Short mmCIF file of C-alpha atoms and ligand atoms in Angstrom, two decimals:
data_model
loop_
_atom_site.label_atom_id
_atom_site.label_comp_id
_atom_site.label_asym_id
_atom_site.label_seq_id
_atom_site.Cartn_x
_atom_site.Cartn_y
_atom_site.Cartn_z
CA UNK A 1 113.55 116.80 169.53
CA UNK A 2 117.08 118.70 170.99
CA UNK A 3 118.15 121.70 169.26
CA UNK A 4 121.84 122.03 168.86
CA UNK A 5 123.66 124.49 167.56
CA UNK A 6 124.56 122.62 164.59
CA UNK A 7 120.48 121.83 163.81
CA UNK A 8 119.73 125.15 164.04
CA UNK A 9 122.48 125.92 161.91
CA UNK A 10 120.97 123.69 159.73
CA UNK A 11 117.34 125.00 160.50
CA UNK A 12 118.62 128.35 159.44
CA UNK A 13 120.03 127.15 155.99
CA UNK A 14 116.73 125.55 155.50
CA UNK A 15 114.22 128.51 156.21
CA UNK A 16 116.25 130.62 153.82
CA UNK A 17 114.09 131.85 150.81
CA UNK A 18 113.21 130.11 147.94
CA UNK A 19 111.15 132.05 145.42
CA UNK A 20 113.31 132.86 142.29
CA UNK A 21 110.55 134.45 140.60
CA UNK A 22 113.36 135.13 137.43
CA UNK A 23 113.62 131.32 137.22
CA UNK A 24 109.76 131.01 137.46
CA UNK A 25 109.12 133.36 134.65
CA UNK A 26 111.83 132.04 132.66
CA UNK A 27 110.04 128.93 132.92
CA UNK A 28 106.39 129.76 131.60
CA UNK A 29 108.23 132.20 128.89
CA UNK A 30 110.66 129.14 127.53
CA UNK A 31 106.92 126.87 127.32
CA UNK A 32 106.50 125.41 124.10
CA UNK A 33 103.81 122.59 124.66
CA UNK A 34 102.86 120.36 121.37
CA UNK A 35 100.54 117.32 121.74
CA UNK A 36 103.14 114.78 121.68
CA UNK A 37 105.06 116.81 124.81
CA UNK A 38 101.13 117.36 126.58
CA UNK A 39 100.39 113.61 127.08
CA UNK A 40 104.06 112.42 127.66
CA UNK A 41 103.80 114.48 130.76
CA UNK A 42 100.06 113.67 131.71
CA UNK A 43 101.16 109.98 131.04
CA UNK A 44 104.05 110.35 133.01
CA UNK A 45 101.79 111.85 136.27
CA UNK A 46 99.59 108.83 135.33
CA UNK A 47 102.36 106.72 135.96
CA UNK A 48 102.52 108.20 139.71
CA UNK A 49 105.59 110.42 139.18
CA UNK A 50 106.16 113.96 140.49
CA UNK A 51 106.68 116.85 137.48
CA UNK A 52 109.15 118.89 137.76
CA UNK A 53 109.05 122.47 137.33
CA UNK A 54 109.76 122.61 133.32
CA UNK A 55 106.36 120.16 132.82
CA UNK A 56 104.31 122.22 134.58
CA UNK A 57 105.20 125.45 132.52
CA UNK A 58 104.40 123.05 129.81
CA UNK A 59 100.91 121.77 131.14
CA UNK A 60 100.40 125.63 132.33
CA UNK A 61 101.31 126.80 128.47
CA UNK A 62 98.93 124.31 126.52
CA UNK A 63 95.82 126.19 126.22
CA UNK A 64 94.27 124.81 123.33
CA UNK A 65 90.62 122.77 123.03
CA UNK A 66 92.87 119.30 123.07
CA UNK A 67 95.24 119.73 125.06
CA UNK A 68 93.00 121.24 127.83
CA UNK A 69 90.98 118.50 127.31
CA UNK A 70 94.05 115.61 127.86
CA UNK A 71 94.68 117.72 130.68
CA UNK A 72 91.50 117.49 132.65
CA UNK A 73 91.03 113.56 131.32
CA UNK A 74 94.16 113.17 133.09
CA UNK A 75 93.50 114.47 136.30
CA UNK A 76 90.38 112.80 136.10
CA UNK A 77 92.78 109.59 135.71
CA UNK A 78 94.53 110.12 138.70
CA UNK A 79 91.76 111.15 141.05
CA UNK A 80 89.97 107.64 140.05
CA UNK A 81 93.43 105.71 140.38
CA UNK A 82 94.33 107.63 143.36
CA UNK A 83 91.87 108.58 145.77
CA UNK A 84 88.85 107.05 144.53
CA UNK A 85 85.01 108.27 144.96
CA UNK A 86 85.59 109.69 148.52
CA UNK A 87 85.29 112.84 149.25
CA UNK A 88 86.04 114.22 152.96
CA UNK A 89 83.60 116.87 154.34
CA UNK A 90 84.89 119.64 156.70
CA UNK A 91 83.93 122.97 158.04
CA UNK A 92 85.72 126.13 158.99
CA UNK A 93 84.90 127.83 162.23
CA UNK A 94 85.89 131.28 162.96
CA UNK A 95 87.48 131.85 166.46
CA UNK A 96 88.36 135.44 166.09
CA UNK A 97 88.56 138.21 164.10
CA UNK A 98 90.66 140.71 165.60
CA UNK A 99 93.58 141.10 163.14
CA UNK A 100 96.67 144.05 163.43
CA UNK A 101 97.71 143.32 159.20
CA UNK A 102 96.26 145.47 156.36
CA UNK A 103 95.97 142.81 153.91
CA UNK A 104 93.56 144.71 151.30
CA UNK A 105 91.88 141.92 150.19
CA UNK A 106 90.22 140.84 153.52
CA UNK A 107 87.57 142.13 155.71
CA UNK A 108 89.16 141.70 158.68
CA UNK A 109 92.10 143.85 158.30
CA UNK A 110 92.66 146.75 160.56
CA UNK A 111 92.00 149.49 158.91
CA UNK A 112 88.38 148.20 157.92
CA UNK A 113 86.45 150.23 160.72
CA UNK A 114 82.89 148.96 159.16
CA UNK A 115 83.90 145.00 160.24
CA UNK A 116 82.68 143.66 163.48
CA UNK A 117 84.87 142.36 165.80
CA UNK A 118 84.96 139.60 168.02
CA UNK A 119 86.25 136.51 169.66
CA UNK A 120 84.23 133.89 170.61
CA UNK A 121 84.81 133.38 173.88
CA UNK A 122 84.75 129.27 175.58
CA UNK A 123 81.33 129.05 175.77
CA UNK A 124 80.10 130.38 172.56
CA UNK A 125 83.33 128.19 171.08
CA UNK A 126 80.96 124.66 172.98
CA UNK A 127 77.55 125.97 171.63
CA UNK A 128 78.95 126.00 168.05
CA UNK A 129 80.41 123.14 168.10
CA UNK A 130 77.49 121.55 169.42
CA UNK A 131 75.68 123.01 166.54
CA UNK A 132 77.95 121.48 163.95
CA UNK A 133 78.01 117.96 165.43
CA UNK A 134 74.23 118.41 165.94
CA UNK A 135 74.83 118.62 162.12
CA UNK A 136 77.04 115.50 161.46
CA UNK A 137 80.46 117.46 161.55
CA UNK A 138 83.51 115.50 162.74
CA UNK A 139 86.41 117.64 161.00
CA UNK A 140 86.95 121.39 161.68
CA UNK A 141 89.76 123.66 160.80
CA UNK A 142 89.93 126.92 163.81
CA UNK A 143 90.12 130.30 161.61
CA UNK A 144 91.65 133.36 163.30
CA UNK A 145 92.94 136.50 162.44
CA UNK A 146 96.45 137.88 163.74
CA UNK A 147 96.51 139.43 167.02
CA UNK A 148 98.54 139.20 170.15
CA UNK A 149 94.94 137.64 171.61
CA UNK A 150 95.71 134.78 168.87
CA UNK A 151 98.74 133.66 170.50
CA UNK A 152 99.85 130.06 170.40
CA UNK A 153 98.86 129.57 173.79
CA UNK A 154 95.60 130.83 173.17
CA UNK A 155 94.99 128.75 170.16
CA UNK A 156 95.95 125.46 171.81
CA UNK A 157 93.63 126.10 173.97
CA UNK A 158 90.25 126.78 171.74
CA UNK A 159 91.61 123.43 170.26
CA UNK A 160 91.86 122.21 173.33
CA UNK A 161 88.33 123.25 173.95
CA UNK A 162 86.78 121.67 170.86
CA UNK A 163 87.79 118.42 171.58
CA UNK A 164 86.47 118.84 174.52
CA UNK A 165 83.14 119.23 173.56
CA UNK A 166 80.87 115.99 173.04
CA UNK A 167 76.83 116.37 172.20
CA UNK A 168 75.24 112.81 171.64
CA UNK A 169 76.86 110.81 168.94
CA UNK A 170 78.55 113.90 168.07
CA UNK A 171 81.90 114.54 169.15
CA UNK A 172 84.97 116.41 166.48
CA UNK A 173 87.93 113.77 165.62
CA UNK A 174 90.35 116.13 163.63
CA UNK A 175 91.18 119.87 164.14
CA UNK A 176 92.86 121.70 161.59
CA UNK A 177 94.38 124.91 161.94
CA UNK A 178 94.46 128.47 159.49
CA UNK A 179 96.10 131.00 161.41
CA UNK A 180 98.98 133.23 161.34
CA UNK A 181 102.23 131.86 160.66
CA UNK A 182 104.10 131.27 164.42
CA UNK A 183 108.04 130.80 165.75
CA UNK A 184 109.07 127.40 166.48
CA UNK A 185 108.55 127.23 170.42
CA UNK A 186 104.46 128.64 169.02
CA UNK A 187 103.89 126.41 166.39
CA UNK A 188 105.99 123.18 169.54
CA UNK A 189 103.02 124.76 171.32
CA UNK A 190 99.67 124.49 169.93
CA UNK A 191 101.25 120.69 168.13
CA UNK A 192 100.48 119.05 171.45
CA UNK A 193 96.88 120.49 171.52
CA UNK A 194 96.50 117.51 168.90
CA UNK A 195 96.58 119.51 165.66
CA UNK A 196 95.91 117.96 162.18
CA UNK A 197 97.09 120.08 159.70
CA UNK A 198 98.52 123.25 160.09
CA UNK A 199 97.87 126.07 157.25
CA UNK A 200 99.86 128.95 155.83
CA UNK A 201 98.34 130.24 151.87
CA UNK A 202 101.55 132.50 150.43
CA UNK A 203 98.96 134.12 149.36
CA UNK A 204 101.03 135.78 146.30
CA UNK A 205 104.54 134.51 146.17
CA UNK A 206 105.36 136.68 143.80
CA UNK A 207 107.51 139.29 146.34
CA UNK A 208 106.60 142.56 144.57
CA UNK A 209 102.91 141.82 144.03
CA UNK A 210 102.92 140.58 148.19
CA UNK A 211 104.03 144.13 149.00
CA UNK A 212 100.63 145.94 146.75
CA UNK A 213 98.16 144.34 148.82
CA UNK A 214 99.48 143.54 152.84
CA UNK A 215 100.18 146.89 153.89
CA UNK A 216 101.43 147.17 157.15
CA UNK A 217 101.27 144.69 160.41
CA UNK A 218 103.43 141.14 160.97
CA UNK A 219 102.24 139.84 157.31
CA UNK A 220 103.79 142.10 155.95
CA UNK A 221 106.93 140.08 156.33
CA UNK A 222 107.07 138.03 152.76
CA UNK A 223 109.95 136.00 154.36
CA UNK A 224 108.54 135.27 157.44
CA UNK A 225 105.29 133.81 156.21
CA UNK A 226 106.78 132.06 153.07
CA UNK A 227 109.35 130.18 155.25
CA UNK A 228 106.76 129.55 158.63
CA UNK A 229 106.19 125.88 157.44
CA UNK A 230 109.41 125.83 157.78
CA UNK A 231 109.59 126.39 160.71
CA UNK A 232 106.23 123.90 161.85
CA UNK A 233 107.95 120.97 160.25
CA UNK A 234 111.50 122.12 162.35
CA UNK A 235 108.74 121.85 165.59
CA UNK A 236 107.71 118.68 164.28
CA UNK A 237 104.40 119.34 162.88
CA UNK A 238 104.71 117.79 159.54
CA UNK A 239 101.10 118.04 158.37
CA UNK A 240 100.86 121.11 157.00
CA UNK A 241 99.21 122.51 154.59
CA UNK A 242 99.93 125.54 151.45
CA UNK A 243 98.11 127.56 149.22
CA UNK A 244 97.56 131.35 146.97
CA UNK A 245 94.70 132.89 147.25
CA UNK A 246 94.34 132.94 143.24
CA UNK A 247 93.44 136.85 141.42
CA UNK A 248 95.84 138.80 143.36
CA UNK A 249 98.45 138.35 140.56
CA UNK A 250 99.24 135.87 137.65
CA UNK A 251 97.67 132.66 137.86
CA UNK A 252 100.54 130.86 136.05
CA UNK A 253 103.10 132.48 138.21
CA UNK A 254 101.63 131.06 141.71
CA UNK A 255 100.39 127.14 140.36
CA UNK A 256 103.82 127.47 139.53
CA UNK A 257 105.99 128.68 142.59
CA UNK A 258 103.02 126.76 144.47
CA UNK A 259 105.44 123.59 142.65
CA UNK A 260 108.24 124.75 143.63
CA UNK A 261 107.61 125.03 147.75
CA UNK A 262 106.47 121.43 147.41
CA UNK A 263 109.76 120.47 146.03
CA UNK A 264 111.10 122.77 148.92
CA UNK A 265 109.38 120.66 151.73
CA UNK A 266 109.84 117.39 150.10
CA UNK A 267 113.50 117.85 149.34
CA UNK A 268 114.26 119.69 152.91
CA UNK A 269 111.68 116.95 154.92
CA UNK A 270 111.47 114.41 152.78
CA UNK A 271 107.57 115.00 153.26
CA UNK A 272 104.89 117.49 151.48
CA UNK A 273 102.19 119.07 151.21
CA UNK A 274 99.41 117.38 153.49
CA UNK A 275 97.34 119.81 151.17
CA UNK A 276 97.19 122.12 148.38
CA UNK A 277 94.35 125.41 148.44
CA UNK A 278 93.49 127.13 145.75
CA UNK A 279 91.12 130.18 147.10
CA UNK A 280 90.43 132.59 144.40
CA UNK A 281 89.49 136.09 145.90
CA UNK A 282 85.58 136.87 147.14
CA UNK A 283 84.31 139.99 147.76
CA UNK A 284 85.33 141.32 150.84
CA UNK A 285 83.70 144.06 153.57
CA UNK A 286 85.80 147.57 151.59
CA UNK A 287 88.48 145.28 150.00
CA UNK A 288 90.42 146.13 147.06
CA UNK A 289 92.58 144.33 144.51
CA UNK A 290 93.88 144.27 141.14
CA UNK A 291 91.51 143.42 138.97
CA UNK A 292 92.99 142.73 136.27
CA UNK A 293 94.65 139.28 138.11
CA UNK A 294 90.79 137.79 138.89
CA UNK A 295 91.15 133.97 137.35
CA UNK A 296 88.02 132.60 135.15
CA UNK A 297 85.92 129.61 135.09
CA UNK A 298 87.92 128.28 132.44
CA UNK A 299 91.23 128.79 134.38
CA UNK A 300 90.00 127.94 137.32
CA UNK A 301 89.71 124.61 136.05
CA UNK A 302 92.74 124.20 134.62
CA UNK A 303 94.50 125.24 137.62
CA UNK A 304 92.93 122.45 139.56
CA UNK A 305 93.17 119.60 136.97
CA UNK A 306 97.04 121.59 136.36
CA UNK A 307 97.76 120.61 140.33
CA UNK A 308 96.33 117.37 140.49
CA UNK A 309 98.82 116.03 137.78
CA UNK A 310 101.66 118.05 139.18
CA UNK A 311 101.71 116.33 142.97
CA UNK A 312 99.05 113.55 142.31
CA UNK A 313 99.60 112.39 146.31
CA UNK A 314 98.30 115.96 147.76
CA UNK A 315 94.88 116.15 148.60
CA UNK A 316 93.51 119.28 147.01
CA UNK A 317 90.83 121.64 149.15
CA UNK A 318 88.00 123.03 147.47
CA UNK A 319 85.72 125.77 149.72
CA UNK A 320 82.21 127.48 149.58
CA UNK A 321 84.17 130.37 147.99
CA UNK A 322 83.11 128.73 144.50
CA UNK A 323 79.55 128.25 143.36
CA UNK A 324 77.96 125.38 142.81
CA UNK A 325 78.24 124.50 139.02
CA UNK A 326 82.09 125.49 139.89
CA UNK A 327 82.38 122.75 143.36
CA UNK A 328 80.24 119.92 140.35
CA UNK A 329 82.78 121.01 137.53
CA UNK A 330 86.43 121.01 139.09
CA UNK A 331 85.19 118.16 141.93
CA UNK A 332 85.93 115.61 139.00
CA UNK A 333 89.69 116.61 138.40
CA UNK A 334 91.38 115.57 141.81
CA UNK A 335 89.74 117.44 144.78
CA UNK A 336 89.84 115.03 147.46
CA UNK A 337 88.07 117.99 150.50
CA UNK A 338 85.54 119.87 151.05
CA UNK A 339 83.14 122.01 153.32
CA UNK A 340 80.05 121.62 153.51
CA UNK A 341 77.57 123.84 155.28
CA UNK A 342 79.85 126.23 155.53
CA UNK A 343 79.09 129.65 157.66
CA UNK A 344 81.55 132.15 157.93
CA UNK A 345 79.88 135.17 160.61
CA UNK A 346 81.46 134.87 163.45
CA UNK A 347 78.84 132.50 166.36
CA UNK A 348 76.58 131.89 163.03
CA UNK A 349 76.26 127.80 163.54
CA UNK A 350 74.44 128.46 166.97
CA UNK A 351 72.24 131.54 166.41
CA UNK A 352 69.64 131.27 163.92
CA UNK A 353 69.35 134.72 161.62
CA UNK A 354 68.51 135.97 158.50
CA UNK A 355 69.83 133.91 156.02
CA UNK A 356 71.43 136.70 154.56
CA UNK A 357 75.78 136.96 154.32
CA UNK A 358 76.63 140.07 156.58
CA UNK A 359 80.09 140.97 155.02
CA UNK A 360 81.09 143.50 158.43
CA UNK A 361 80.54 140.27 160.00
CA UNK A 362 82.76 137.83 158.57
CA UNK A 363 85.85 137.75 156.94
CA UNK A 364 84.89 136.84 152.54
CA UNK A 365 81.35 136.13 150.49
CA UNK A 366 80.87 132.39 150.16
CA UNK A 367 79.05 131.00 147.11
CA UNK A 368 77.62 127.73 147.65
CA UNK A 369 75.22 128.32 150.90
CA UNK A 370 74.00 124.60 150.68
CA UNK A 371 73.51 123.23 154.39
CA UNK A 372 75.85 120.04 154.82
CA UNK A 373 72.98 117.55 154.32
CA UNK A 374 72.57 119.07 150.58
CA UNK A 375 75.97 118.94 150.04
CA UNK A 376 76.06 114.94 150.89
CA UNK A 377 72.64 113.99 148.70
CA UNK A 378 74.26 115.88 146.34
CA UNK A 379 77.34 113.74 146.33
CA UNK A 380 75.70 110.22 146.95
CA UNK A 381 73.97 111.61 143.72
CA UNK A 382 76.94 111.57 141.44
CA UNK A 383 78.15 108.55 143.12
CA UNK A 384 80.70 110.02 145.67
CA UNK A 385 81.05 108.65 149.19
CA UNK A 386 81.12 111.15 151.58
CA UNK A 387 83.57 110.54 154.49
CA UNK A 388 84.28 112.26 157.93
CA UNK A 389 87.21 109.87 158.04
CA UNK A 390 90.19 110.76 160.60
CA UNK A 391 91.58 107.28 160.99
CA UNK A 392 95.29 107.71 159.42
CA UNK A 393 95.71 110.91 161.81
CA UNK A 394 94.61 108.40 164.62
CA UNK A 395 96.24 105.78 164.13
CA UNK A 396 99.54 107.52 163.75
CA UNK A 397 100.02 106.44 159.79
CA UNK A 398 101.70 109.59 158.55
CA UNK A 399 103.39 110.49 155.42
CA UNK A 400 99.47 108.91 154.19
CA UNK A 401 99.06 111.09 151.52
CA UNK A 402 102.43 109.23 150.14
CA UNK A 403 101.37 105.80 151.12
CA UNK A 404 97.54 106.27 149.08
CA UNK A 405 100.12 107.47 146.38
CA UNK A 406 102.73 104.62 146.52
CA UNK A 407 101.24 101.55 147.74
CA UNK A 408 98.78 100.00 145.70
CA UNK A 409 94.90 98.99 147.46
CA UNK A 410 94.85 101.72 150.11
CA UNK A 411 92.29 102.85 149.48
CA UNK A 412 90.74 100.17 149.15
CA UNK A 413 91.71 98.55 152.45
CA UNK A 414 91.28 102.16 154.52
CA UNK A 415 89.84 105.26 152.07
CA UNK A 416 86.71 103.26 150.86
CA UNK A 417 85.77 101.51 154.30
CA UNK A 418 86.45 104.50 156.29
CA UNK A 419 84.13 106.57 154.21
CA UNK A 420 81.40 104.06 154.10
CA UNK A 421 81.54 103.50 157.77
CA UNK A 422 81.91 106.98 158.95
CA UNK A 423 78.77 107.74 155.94
CA UNK A 424 76.94 105.13 158.03
CA UNK A 425 77.58 106.88 161.00
CA UNK A 426 76.12 110.00 159.73
CA UNK A 427 72.99 108.41 158.30
CA UNK A 428 72.13 106.77 161.28
CA UNK A 429 72.40 110.26 163.48
CA UNK A 430 71.23 113.03 161.50
CA UNK A 431 70.27 112.02 157.78
CA UNK A 432 66.72 113.11 157.01
CA UNK A 433 64.79 109.87 156.08
CA UNK A 434 65.21 110.36 152.21
CA UNK A 435 68.95 111.12 152.54
CA UNK A 436 69.22 108.37 154.47
CA UNK A 437 67.55 106.07 152.32
CA UNK A 438 69.86 107.06 149.11
CA UNK A 439 73.05 106.90 150.84
CA UNK A 440 73.20 102.85 152.12
CA UNK A 441 71.91 102.44 149.14
CA UNK A 442 75.38 103.44 147.66
CA UNK A 443 76.59 101.81 150.68
CA UNK A 444 75.42 98.30 149.46
CA UNK A 445 76.03 99.34 145.75
CA UNK A 446 80.03 99.98 146.94
CA UNK A 447 80.34 96.35 148.91
CA UNK A 448 78.63 94.37 145.63
CA UNK A 449 80.90 96.36 143.51
CA UNK A 450 84.53 97.88 144.03
CA UNK A 451 84.74 96.10 147.17
CA UNK A 452 83.34 92.62 146.42
CA UNK A 453 86.65 91.29 145.92
CA UNK A 454 87.67 92.24 149.08
CA UNK A 455 89.42 90.15 151.44
CA UNK A 456 87.77 92.12 154.66
CA UNK A 457 84.66 92.65 153.07
CA UNK A 458 82.94 90.90 155.75
CA UNK A 459 84.79 92.61 158.86
CA UNK A 460 83.27 95.75 157.30
CA UNK A 461 79.99 94.64 156.57
CA UNK A 462 79.61 93.96 160.39
CA UNK A 463 80.83 97.17 161.64
CA UNK A 464 78.25 98.71 159.32
CA UNK A 465 75.92 96.14 161.34
CA UNK A 466 77.39 97.08 164.70
CA UNK A 467 77.26 100.90 163.65
CA UNK A 468 73.45 100.74 162.90
CA UNK A 469 73.10 98.43 166.20
CA UNK A 470 74.44 101.96 168.11
CA UNK A 471 78.60 101.55 168.43
CA UNK A 472 80.32 104.76 166.96
CA UNK A 473 83.92 105.68 165.79
CA UNK A 474 84.72 101.93 164.15
CA UNK A 475 87.58 102.42 161.56
CA UNK A 476 90.60 100.45 159.75
N1 LIG B 501 94.81 135.52 159.24
C1 LIG B 501 95.06 134.26 158.90
C2 LIG B 501 96.40 134.53 157.95
O1 LIG B 501 96.37 135.51 156.90
O2 LIG B 501 97.41 133.49 157.44
C3 LIG B 501 94.68 132.90 158.96
C4 LIG B 501 93.63 133.14 157.76
S1 LIG B 501 92.56 133.32 156.72
C5 LIG B 501 91.80 134.24 158.13
C6 LIG B 501 92.19 132.30 155.69
C7 LIG B 501 92.48 133.12 154.65
O3 LIG B 501 91.25 133.53 153.63
C8 LIG B 501 93.30 133.96 153.77
O4 LIG B 501 94.46 132.66 154.00
C9 LIG B 501 93.09 134.72 152.02
O5 LIG B 501 93.61 132.74 151.76
C10 LIG B 501 91.81 133.74 152.61
N2 LIG B 501 91.22 135.27 151.91
C11 LIG B 501 91.64 136.45 152.87
N3 LIG B 501 90.60 137.31 152.34
C12 LIG B 501 89.56 136.45 150.76
C13 LIG B 501 88.86 137.21 150.38
N4 LIG B 501 87.96 138.45 149.56
N5 LIG B 501 88.72 136.20 149.42
C14 LIG B 501 88.65 134.23 149.52
N6 LIG B 501 89.57 134.17 150.15
C15 LIG B 501 90.09 135.37 151.18
FE1 LIG B 502 94.29 139.39 158.87
FE2 LIG B 502 94.77 137.08 157.60
FE3 LIG B 502 92.28 139.03 156.89
FE4 LIG B 502 95.21 139.20 156.73
S1 LIG B 502 94.24 137.30 155.71
S2 LIG B 502 93.55 140.84 157.15
S3 LIG B 502 95.61 138.60 158.61
S4 LIG B 502 92.58 138.00 158.82
#
């Protein structure tokens, strides 16, 4: 796209900070929920309409037992009606932990002299990706500290390196990024390497609180980070992920601000965030945070359910920062993506080391250490279809979340069949016998129930047979 001076002016306007803390607090403080208003808001969401800030504030304030139950039931309804029962799986791959910033909650921060610093060399990236492929992974998110070493060109190089690794039937079909915000040129460079989503978490949306934790380095500039995804959009990266790190400031404020950020992206670019992440702080090497903002499990479940109702079309990502019990509980409230078989220590997918986590070699502690296969087996047992689908992104069906949300039958036409096809590949290539049997049973059951009346059911069955016969990468 050619940028005219006129265009720059518009871009500048768009990139103005859009969070007004007083406005957000006014909404929170003014909220007066009644059982009727809460139910009306839930019904609005169930009829597939986005919620506004006032409505979200009302759900946040509705903390009595009955309302919380109703909010969770509404979120469950959206999950099944919009997303079906598939859960997309991915793994993080840490490329380098050098960092010039000083985020007090993070083990990678520059002042932490205990952290063992390294950047994977190309041959190590290849080994890591081979190990991930050997486990059955198809979707990765690459993660980097912020450092001059990790320029846009370097990030693009690592993305291409990852896509180039093929081992047996293994390949990575979608690479997402979690890295520092770039300038417009930088985003263009990274886009050309074929990335999926570019994620940037604002950490805390409260400007004053942001100063407490971001002591030095480029990341100390709140506004540059806040407008990072605008620059991504201006560069043509239209698949972006937002997030807040829960535990830094009042969670009610962060939920409202995530919705405000969503409104901003929708208003300026006509496309909302592809994903919303809601990581909770966990222990990190020599980290320092204010304990009064820690979010308990009860409120965490409410956060997930409220986000689900507020933005029904957007993917919600839940990570191994959470323990298995919490993961299983909130999965029901509309989470659409989880990581599986996660290891955060740099180089640890291909190195067999003792299993205890070493916080001086990783960013923070994870609380779910299950292997990918264990995660898959548990999903199957609960009737969820593990999916490695990358079809929409590869077929250029962008704005897919809108499609899922707005086009009736989208899940049955595309998502469920593609989940079955990618699960079938996993079962054939990587699953132990027990998972293999359970997985094929689930596939057959889904064909006999959910997909029974579907027009293309014969074609789905045919493709499953082709996969059994050795074909790979089939999708609708
Ligand atoms: N360095 C880049 C940045 O800060 O944007 C890339 C992302 S960082 C490696 C990944 C994310 O991990 C951060 O955005 C932050 O939200 C999260 N994180 C950092 N420390 C954490 C902790 N102690 N517990 C949980 N999540 C943490
Ligand atoms: Fe560096 Fe990111 Fe950690 Fe901050 S959160 S210290 S920028 S790696």
